[in-house]
Amino acid sequence: MFSVIRANRYIARAAAAVNWIAAAAIVLMMLVTTGDVVLRFFRFSIPGAYETIGFLGALAISFSLPYTAAEKGHIAVDFLVPRLPRTARIVIHSINSLVSLALFAIIAWQSLVYGSVLKASNSVSATLEMPIYPFVYGVAAGCILLCPVLVMDLLLRLRGAETQ
Amino acid sequence: QSDDSNQEAQKQSAPEKSETIELSYSVFFPPTHAHSKAAEDWARQVEARTDNAVKINMYPGGTLTGAAECYDGVVSGISDIGMSCFAYTRGRFPVMEAVDLPLGYPDGMTATRVANQFYQQMDPEELKDVKVLYLHAHGPGLLHTKKPVETLADIEGMQIRSTGLSAKMVQALGATPVAMPQGDTYEALQKGVVEGTFAPMETLKGWRQGDVIDYTTNCQEIGYTTTMFAVMNKEKFNQLPEEVRDVINNVSNEWIEVHGQVWDDADKEGLAYTREQGNEIIELSQEQSARWKEAILPVIDDYITDARENGLEGQKSVDLLRSLIEKQN
Amino acid sequence: MTPTTIGLIGIAALFLLIFSRLPVGYLMAVIGIVGFGTIVSFDAALNLTARDVFSVFSSYNLTVIPLFVFMGQIAFHSGISSRLFDAAYRFVGHIPGGLAIATIGACAGFSAICGSTNATAATMGAATLPEMKRYNYKPELATGVVAAGGSLGILIPPSVVFIVYGILTEQSIGELFVAGLLPGLLLCVLMVASILIWTRMRPDLGPKGEKFTLRQKLASLSGLVETLVIFVLVMGGLFKGIFTPTEAGGIGAFCTLAVALIRRNLSMEGFVQALFETTRITCMILVIVAGATIFSRFMAVTRIPFDIAGWITALDMSPAMIMCLIIGVYFLGGCFIDALALVMLTIPIFYPVILELGYDPIWFGVVIVLVTQIGVITPPVGVNVYVVSGVARDVPLNTIFKGVVPMLIAMIITTLLLIPFPQIALYLPGLL
Ligand code: NA
Ligand code: NA
């Protein structure tokens, strides 16, 4: 038997697992910046530290998207909807889930397109000449992994369970 | 005679056109920058000469597409026209990259003319997905520092703000490159996060960096440039009526010299500004100049090797550029 | 439909749909995509979305946010911030709202060095909100103070908006920085006054604590030596220019972590929680920034900012009236558009008008910066309020917007004082 509640639990766990990539990126960012400054005292520097930190930032945000959504971490104006009747609430929540799903499906798809343009044109970073497209694919991956979280949200809403 | 009557006919038919053609123009320069104004003048000139059959809306300062997204933004139709630097998307323009090499450009007009002639002669594959209106390029990128630099020994180990190609130059000269956007350089120099920057004279006034440096080393013999493009969406251009296309082509040709002049004027103003601040210009000795040129050679050789690996004739590009620079002087 | 009409519909949609409980960042992105698509083309809008999302997510300047948030989270989970607040409580706890005043001071100090308002609000939020709660401060006071205090980073130098204004108008950035100092100080004083008046009217907001002896006060400082060392290292290094704000965040996080580990104050669970909270808060902030960026692109192609500017410029009115209208435009614009984008879009049009009317460009810069600072905490696009709401998850958004109102009054009074008394901004630069 397919249980939405159990499926939701697995997906939340998967989102937390993916979030470890984001967490690792933040620790790496901390180490690279600290290392760069310390080396600077000895008149060295980590080549390309600047662009590396930017790319690590992209990884951190992309792979925390599913976890943040699963944790209901995004800010919404929660002022009117809770005062509405139950049916209206379910309808509005379902529409919201569908709109969010459409938005992130579009961002994922467009990031894949953008990444393939960057790949085909051999676009590289300014100093390390590192290819950029893997990080754009990373954004796509984060958005794709977010979609099951949003689908679960929608299914739970339709079953009438309020997850607040 | 027939030309005149043609123009008559056009003027008469112009008011009948029910709709003006609206075009969007994304410029990465901030709106008050001289090149933003030059781009706007280009737009007003095109409007005037087409009897306002075309209306061009300007989006300066990256409000429509950012510097790195500008070119693809034109290809995909986010804006119809765009102006930005090739260097913001490294690897994407392997042939045009050669123009930016430290070949010793004497001034902005030369660099601008050379960039356009080089483009016309090479007609590179990488620019086939847009209509190139014109190119322009800044005067020689020089070394601006907080401490005087007269020899290669002085620059050794210094932290110099530079990106991409100039970062390679900084390394070749024995200094440490530190990358950051032009907009952050003021604060970094002021606070001493970096001890110098590679940039054309113009930035000393345009980005106010003259306030926070004390010396400029005139290393013109290794002066590099940054090539900028004004490109249009190809489909959009081909859909325009023929007379509009002609006007755009003609105005664009004239604007090569306009931008070249703007770069030279800006460099002169930058020089005057930095002198006002009491900053010193250091001229390299003949002997040092030769040494710097020698030190920088690996940057050019690297380009040629990389180009060869990508199936391009890098040596031919460099030779052509050298002869074009020579012809200008 | 003209682009202007589409733009107005977009603004109305944002105002209405913000109550739909769709996350604010998602909503701005969706309206931005639909609006841009209607005016330009949907192909272009979709392309733009992917590019903007990637350029915001990978922006070096925004990485200052996760690093400082991480530092704040470690400080919280290892008890450093509790010890700090216990000390602050012994010194100022007997004043009603004393801890809120101390928080304003901390925000001013932090933003004097860190250029990012979001990072200030997120760091200060993580460090101070749980502590003020511990001392029974009401959430509207605590969160309002942090959201407004975080916005001080725009006015107190170094400030990115001042740098951009200086470059656009060819004014000296140094003079602008100096011109921002007195108004910044005045604003801090007025915010403190706001807190004192508000807690006087409602003493339950920030309850008065007991008085401590000097010995007890000094004793509370003993556990803070390492914290003081980290603070001096990070802030001093930033101020002396040894590193950039992002690097300061990295070093601050590293040192705080090191101290917590050496003193054995941080458990493994605490570390993981700090890390996961950091990813969540960062993701939340950057999604809003990306949404606001896409929405600003849409506003740009509607050409509404240009139209309004042109319309005001053509009016036949007294200079003071035109000035008030311009300030009104920035105030309203700040509700919808990111501060930097607004300055970029409008300065080229308003600036010549200001000069013609005979206003001082440095003074105008300070006024613009103050008004855009207000925009950071006003709905619907009040990024700082969302940041604080993301940190204080148990506090409803409207409570924070309520808490921001007294601080908002202080900001408006400061702006209004600058109009008859331009010397507040111009006195210090005049001494240069
Ligand atoms: Na600041
Ligand atoms: Na706002």
Tab-separated table of C-alpha atoms in Angstrom, chain C residues 80-414:
chain	number	residue	atom	x	y	z
C	80	ILE	CA	28.932	32.344	23.533
C	81	SER	CA	26.018	34.626	22.776
C	82	SER	CA	24.277	33.727	26.052
C	83	ARG	CA	27.360	34.692	28.012
C	84	LEU	CA	27.590	37.947	26.055
C	85	PHE	CA	23.993	38.777	26.803
C	86	ASP	CA	24.296	37.848	30.461
C	87	ALA	CA	27.089	40.388	30.677
C	88	ALA	CA	25.097	42.996	28.749
C	89	TYR	CA	22.130	42.309	31.040
C	90	ARG	CA	24.173	43.057	34.140
C	91	PHE	CA	25.206	46.401	32.640
C	92	VAL	CA	21.992	47.672	30.970
C	93	GLY	CA	19.275	45.245	32.116
C	94	HIS	CA	17.883	47.659	34.693
C	95	ILE	CA	16.810	50.076	31.952
C	96	PRO	CA	13.470	49.142	30.343
C	97	GLY	CA	14.307	47.856	26.863
C	98	GLY	CA	18.014	47.983	27.776
C	99	LEU	CA	18.905	44.827	25.871
C	100	ALA	CA	17.142	46.156	22.764
C	101	ILE	CA	19.245	49.320	23.023
C	102	ALA	CA	22.377	47.200	23.392
C	103	THR	CA	21.297	45.288	20.258
C	104	ILE	CA	20.955	48.539	18.273
C	105	GLY	CA	24.491	49.424	19.377
C	106	ALA	CA	25.763	45.989	18.333
C	107	CYS	CA	24.021	46.268	14.943
C	108	ALA	CA	25.519	49.716	14.343
C	109	GLY	CA	28.971	48.442	15.233
C	110	PHE	CA	28.630	45.341	13.078
C	111	SER	CA	27.234	47.198	10.047
C	112	ALA	CA	29.879	49.917	10.361
C	113	ILE	CA	32.210	47.253	9.056
C	114	CYS	CA	30.105	44.727	7.179
C	115	GLY	CA	28.536	46.188	4.043
C	116	SER	CA	25.619	43.735	3.877
C	117	THR	CA	22.311	44.560	5.558
C	118	ASN	CA	21.089	40.985	5.165
C	119	ALA	CA	24.188	39.542	6.808
C	120	THR	CA	23.858	42.013	9.686
C	121	ALA	CA	20.202	41.147	10.269
C	122	ALA	CA	20.825	37.382	9.994
C	123	THR	CA	23.884	37.363	12.262
C	124	MET	CA	22.415	39.671	14.877
C	125	GLY	CA	19.100	37.835	14.673
C	126	ALA	CA	20.687	34.450	15.353
C	127	ALA	CA	22.790	35.803	18.196
C	128	THR	CA	20.379	38.141	19.983
C	129	LEU	CA	16.787	36.985	19.432
C	130	PRO	CA	16.925	33.803	21.557
C	131	GLU	CA	18.672	35.794	24.303
C	132	MET	CA	16.149	38.631	24.382
C	133	LYS	CA	13.479	35.947	24.544
C	134	ARG	CA	15.264	34.444	27.531
C	135	TYR	CA	14.937	37.775	29.314
C	136	ASN	CA	11.214	37.904	28.446
C	137	TYR	CA	11.454	40.628	25.809
C	138	LYS	CA	8.371	40.594	23.577
C	139	PRO	CA	8.993	39.359	20.021
C	140	GLU	CA	7.733	42.543	18.320
C	141	LEU	CA	10.348	44.669	20.090
C	142	ALA	CA	13.175	42.154	19.659
C	143	THR	CA	12.584	41.367	15.983
C	144	GLY	CA	11.744	44.965	15.015
C	145	VAL	CA	14.998	46.168	16.539
C	146	VAL	CA	17.074	43.542	14.727
C	147	ALA	CA	15.388	44.116	11.325
C	148	ALA	CA	15.786	47.900	11.562
C	149	GLY	CA	19.213	47.769	13.202
C	150	GLY	CA	20.430	45.503	10.398
C	151	SER	CA	19.450	48.099	7.815
C	152	LEU	CA	21.915	50.588	9.362
C	153	GLY	CA	24.582	48.995	7.175
C	154	ILE	CA	23.285	51.016	4.223
C	155	LEU	CA	23.808	54.404	5.863
C	156	ILE	CA	26.841	53.714	8.031
C	157	PRO	CA	29.940	53.406	5.839
C	158	PRO	CA	31.219	51.392	4.124
C	159	SER	CA	28.069	51.216	2.072
C	160	VAL	CA	27.622	49.753	-1.387
C	161	VAL	CA	24.793	52.162	-2.195
C	162	PHE	CA	27.066	55.157	-1.453
C	163	ILE	CA	29.804	53.722	-3.675
C	164	VAL	CA	27.372	53.188	-6.561
C	165	TYR	CA	25.869	56.666	-6.080
C	166	GLY	CA	29.333	58.223	-6.013
C	167	ILE	CA	30.350	56.508	-9.243
C	168	LEU	CA	27.076	57.336	-11.019
C	169	THR	CA	27.160	61.011	-10.075
C	170	GLU	CA	30.946	61.511	-10.085
C	171	GLN	CA	30.885	62.610	-6.451
C	172	SER	CA	33.669	61.790	-4.011
C	173	ILE	CA	32.941	58.465	-2.302
C	174	GLY	CA	35.050	59.514	0.675
C	175	GLU	CA	32.933	62.668	1.171
C	176	LEU	CA	29.736	60.614	0.889
C	177	PHE	CA	30.987	58.180	3.545
C	178	VAL	CA	31.814	61.063	5.888
C	179	ALA	CA	28.462	62.717	5.142
C	180	GLY	CA	26.651	59.541	6.233
C	181	LEU	CA	28.255	59.514	9.714
C	182	LEU	CA	26.232	62.202	11.564
C	183	PRO	CA	22.856	61.171	10.082
C	184	GLY	CA	23.759	57.570	11.002
C	185	LEU	CA	24.509	58.632	14.570
C	186	LEU	CA	21.333	60.728	14.712
C	187	LEU	CA	19.322	57.760	13.479
C	188	CYS	CA	20.820	55.494	16.169
C	189	VAL	CA	19.935	58.061	18.839
C	190	LEU	CA	16.379	58.359	17.520
C	191	MET	CA	16.022	54.565	17.422
C	192	VAL	CA	17.121	54.386	21.053
C	193	ALA	CA	14.608	57.141	21.864
C	194	SER	CA	11.933	55.121	20.055
C	195	ILE	CA	12.726	52.078	22.187
C	196	LEU	CA	12.646	54.110	25.410
C	197	ILE	CA	9.302	55.737	24.533
C	198	TRP	CA	7.773	52.480	23.356
C	199	THR	CA	8.829	50.505	26.429
C	200	ARG	CA	7.592	53.361	28.600
C	201	MET	CA	4.170	53.066	26.955
C	202	ARG	CA	4.228	49.260	27.158
C	203	PRO	CA	6.617	48.144	29.923
C	204	ASP	CA	5.875	44.464	29.178
C	205	LEU	CA	7.808	44.748	25.878
C	206	GLY	CA	11.231	44.854	27.481
C	207	PRO	CA	10.895	44.216	31.207
C	208	LYS	CA	13.206	46.058	33.560
C	209	GLY	CA	15.701	43.824	35.354
C	210	GLU	CA	17.445	43.985	38.717
C	211	LYS	CA	20.497	46.144	39.402
C	212	PHE	CA	23.905	44.534	39.774
C	213	THR	CA	26.926	45.650	41.773
C	214	LEU	CA	30.098	46.673	39.979
C	215	ARG	CA	31.774	43.485	41.174
C	216	GLN	CA	28.976	41.369	39.682
C	217	LYS	CA	29.193	43.333	36.444
C	218	LEU	CA	32.930	42.788	36.134
C	219	ALA	CA	32.644	39.121	37.092
C	220	SER	CA	30.343	38.515	34.100
C	221	LEU	CA	33.113	39.667	31.747
C	222	SER	CA	35.540	36.936	32.775
C	223	GLY	CA	33.989	34.316	30.488
C	224	LEU	CA	34.187	36.605	27.490
C	225	VAL	CA	37.907	36.936	26.907
C	226	GLU	CA	38.007	34.676	23.824
C	227	THR	CA	34.907	36.342	22.403
C	228	LEU	CA	36.553	39.713	22.792
C	229	VAL	CA	39.693	38.413	21.075
C	230	ILE	CA	37.628	37.068	18.133
C	231	PHE	CA	35.709	40.319	17.887
C	232	VAL	CA	38.867	42.445	17.880
C	233	LEU	CA	40.500	40.098	15.359
C	234	VAL	CA	37.573	40.016	12.924
C	235	MET	CA	36.397	43.602	13.212
C	236	GLY	CA	39.893	45.041	13.556
C	237	GLY	CA	41.095	43.069	10.539
C	238	LEU	CA	38.154	44.277	8.508
C	239	PHE	CA	38.602	47.859	9.609
C	240	LYS	CA	42.353	47.851	9.034
C	241	GLY	CA	41.745	46.342	5.640
C	242	ILE	CA	43.492	43.023	6.050
C	243	PHE	CA	40.482	41.257	4.551
C	244	THR	CA	37.142	41.720	2.800
C	245	PRO	CA	33.769	41.238	4.562
C	246	THR	CA	33.391	37.717	3.083
C	247	GLU	CA	36.848	36.783	4.343
C	248	ALA	CA	36.028	38.272	7.748
C	249	GLY	CA	32.953	36.046	7.869
C	250	GLY	CA	35.082	32.985	7.045
C	251	ILE	CA	37.720	33.813	9.643
C	252	GLY	CA	35.111	34.734	12.248
C	253	ALA	CA	33.338	31.414	11.760
C	254	PHE	CA	36.641	29.516	11.871
C	255	CYS	CA	37.841	31.197	15.076
C	256	THR	CA	34.474	30.898	16.828
C	257	LEU	CA	34.403	27.207	15.930
C	258	ALA	CA	37.965	26.761	17.166
C	259	VAL	CA	37.188	28.442	20.511
C	260	ALA	CA	33.989	26.418	20.928
C	261	LEU	CA	35.868	23.165	20.256
C	262	ILE	CA	38.799	23.999	22.522
C	263	ARG	CA	36.502	25.000	25.380
C	264	ARG	CA	34.387	21.890	24.662
C	265	ASN	CA	31.244	23.978	24.513
C	266	LEU	CA	29.960	22.624	21.228
C	267	SER	CA	28.463	19.142	20.941
C	268	MET	CA	28.319	17.227	17.672
C	269	GLU	CA	24.537	17.776	17.541
C	270	GLY	CA	25.087	21.484	18.180
C	271	PHE	CA	27.573	21.671	15.309
C	272	VAL	CA	25.257	19.840	12.888
C	273	GLN	CA	22.332	22.002	13.956
C	274	ALA	CA	24.381	25.174	13.442
C	275	LEU	CA	25.401	23.977	10.002
C	276	PHE	CA	21.886	22.975	8.927
C	277	GLU	CA	20.375	26.187	10.283
C	278	THR	CA	22.990	28.085	8.282
C	279	THR	CA	22.082	26.319	5.033
C	280	ARG	CA	18.378	26.896	5.639
C	281	ILE	CA	18.693	30.620	6.494
C	282	THR	CA	21.084	31.237	3.603
C	283	CYS	CA	18.862	29.417	1.129
C	284	MET	CA	15.839	31.378	2.357
C	285	ILE	CA	17.592	34.754	1.977
C	286	LEU	CA	19.120	34.025	-1.426
C	287	VAL	CA	15.827	32.727	-2.842
C	288	ILE	CA	14.258	36.072	-1.892
C	289	VAL	CA	17.185	37.993	-3.403
C	290	ALA	CA	16.863	35.971	-6.628
C	291	GLY	CA	13.104	36.585	-6.720
C	292	ALA	CA	13.599	40.314	-6.132
C	293	THR	CA	16.206	40.403	-8.912
C	294	ILE	CA	13.823	38.809	-11.422
C	295	PHE	CA	11.011	41.124	-10.316
C	296	SER	CA	13.307	44.165	-10.744
C	297	ARG	CA	14.053	43.083	-14.349
C	298	PHE	CA	10.324	43.076	-14.995
C	299	MET	CA	9.965	46.556	-13.409
C	300	ALA	CA	12.820	47.816	-15.609
C	301	VAL	CA	11.173	46.697	-18.875
C	302	THR	CA	7.845	48.241	-17.879
C	303	ARG	CA	9.782	51.522	-17.891
C	304	ILE	CA	7.612	52.703	-14.981
C	305	PRO	CA	10.619	54.097	-13.064
C	306	PHE	CA	11.597	56.101	-16.154
C	307	ASP	CA	8.021	57.273	-16.789
C	308	ILE	CA	7.455	58.490	-13.243
C	309	ALA	CA	10.800	60.256	-13.232
C	310	GLY	CA	10.045	61.976	-16.530
C	311	TRP	CA	6.603	62.954	-15.349
C	312	ILE	CA	7.856	64.586	-12.129
C	313	THR	CA	10.648	66.344	-13.962
C	314	ALA	CA	8.116	67.970	-16.304
C	315	LEU	CA	5.918	69.306	-13.462
C	316	ASP	CA	5.794	73.036	-12.848
C	317	MET	CA	6.215	73.198	-9.075
C	318	SER	CA	8.405	74.683	-6.360
C	319	PRO	CA	11.763	72.971	-5.815
C	320	ALA	CA	10.742	71.828	-2.332
C	321	MET	CA	7.603	70.163	-3.692
C	322	ILE	CA	9.537	68.403	-6.440
C	323	MET	CA	12.059	67.250	-3.843
C	324	CYS	CA	9.260	65.825	-1.696
C	325	LEU	CA	7.804	64.029	-4.710
C	326	ILE	CA	11.183	62.551	-5.561
C	327	ILE	CA	11.604	61.329	-1.984
C	328	GLY	CA	8.085	59.900	-2.243
C	329	VAL	CA	9.042	58.001	-5.390
C	330	TYR	CA	12.072	56.466	-3.674
C	331	PHE	CA	9.963	55.598	-0.650
C	332	LEU	CA	7.337	53.827	-2.769
C	333	GLY	CA	9.912	52.349	-5.140
C	334	GLY	CA	11.813	50.960	-2.165
C	335	CYS	CA	8.721	48.937	-1.309
C	336	PHE	CA	9.026	47.003	-4.594
C	337	ILE	CA	12.544	47.195	-5.946
C	338	ASP	CA	15.898	46.315	-4.464
C	339	ALA	CA	17.771	49.428	-3.246
C	340	LEU	CA	20.683	49.174	-5.679
C	341	ALA	CA	18.488	48.514	-8.729
C	342	LEU	CA	16.319	51.488	-7.804
C	343	VAL	CA	19.308	53.834	-7.561
C	344	MET	CA	20.675	52.549	-10.882
C	345	LEU	CA	17.335	53.009	-12.648
C	346	THR	CA	16.481	56.483	-11.391
C	347	ILE	CA	19.608	58.469	-10.558
C	348	PRO	CA	20.445	59.266	-14.194
C	349	ILE	CA	17.052	60.947	-14.553
C	350	PHE	CA	16.656	62.627	-11.160
C	351	TYR	CA	20.231	63.700	-10.657
C	352	PRO	CA	20.280	66.492	-13.283
C	353	VAL	CA	16.960	67.765	-11.885
C	354	ILE	CA	18.431	67.953	-8.385
C	355	LEU	CA	21.406	69.922	-9.623
C	356	GLU	CA	19.148	72.295	-11.556
C	357	LEU	CA	16.987	72.897	-8.482
C	358	GLY	CA	20.141	73.863	-6.624
C	359	TYR	CA	20.327	70.984	-4.128
C	360	ASP	CA	23.670	69.704	-2.904
C	361	PRO	CA	24.593	66.366	-4.554
C	362	ILE	CA	26.258	64.972	-1.417
C	363	TRP	CA	23.203	65.840	0.655
C	364	PHE	CA	20.935	64.242	-1.948
C	365	GLY	CA	23.065	61.087	-1.809
C	366	VAL	CA	22.542	60.828	1.946
C	367	VAL	CA	18.783	61.407	1.584
C	368	ILE	CA	18.499	58.721	-1.116
C	369	VAL	CA	20.476	56.255	0.962
C	370	LEU	CA	18.255	56.928	3.992
C	371	VAL	CA	15.080	56.471	1.980
C	372	THR	CA	16.263	53.249	0.317
C	373	GLN	CA	17.240	52.026	3.797
C	374	ILE	CA	13.598	52.456	4.761
C	375	GLY	CA	12.674	50.255	1.790
C	376	VAL	CA	14.632	47.355	3.267
C	377	ILE	CA	12.096	46.993	6.087
C	378	THR	CA	8.798	47.983	4.426
C	379	PRO	CA	6.370	45.480	2.835
C	380	PRO	CA	5.964	43.779	0.453
C	381	VAL	CA	9.648	43.632	-0.570
C	382	GLY	CA	11.218	44.167	2.853
C	383	VAL	CA	14.083	41.724	2.628
C	384	ASN	CA	15.421	42.373	6.141
C	385	VAL	CA	12.072	41.585	7.725
C	386	TYR	CA	11.987	38.270	5.871
C	387	VAL	CA	15.517	37.527	7.005
C	388	VAL	CA	14.594	38.104	10.638
C	389	SER	CA	11.416	36.088	10.181
C	390	GLY	CA	13.508	33.202	8.850
C	391	VAL	CA	15.724	33.317	11.923
C	392	ALA	CA	12.861	33.722	14.417
C	393	ARG	CA	10.588	31.029	13.058
C	394	ASP	CA	8.077	31.194	15.893
C	395	VAL	CA	7.295	34.884	15.268
C	396	PRO	CA	4.588	35.676	12.671
C	397	LEU	CA	5.607	38.078	9.921
C	398	ASN	CA	3.006	40.701	10.815
C	399	THR	CA	4.383	40.865	14.361
C	400	ILE	CA	7.768	41.817	12.920
C	401	PHE	CA	6.278	44.408	10.582
C	402	LYS	CA	4.469	45.806	13.653
C	403	GLY	CA	7.723	45.893	15.579
C	404	VAL	CA	9.447	47.741	12.768
C	405	VAL	CA	6.974	50.670	12.853
C	406	PRO	CA	8.555	52.622	15.762
C	407	MET	CA	11.961	52.219	14.106
C	408	LEU	CA	10.439	53.354	10.836
C	409	ILE	CA	9.230	56.523	12.554
C	410	ALA	CA	12.794	57.213	13.686
C	411	MET	CA	14.001	56.821	10.078
C	412	ILE	CA	11.299	59.091	8.680
C	413	ILE	CA	12.059	61.772	11.303
C	414	THR	CA	15.762	61.582	10.392
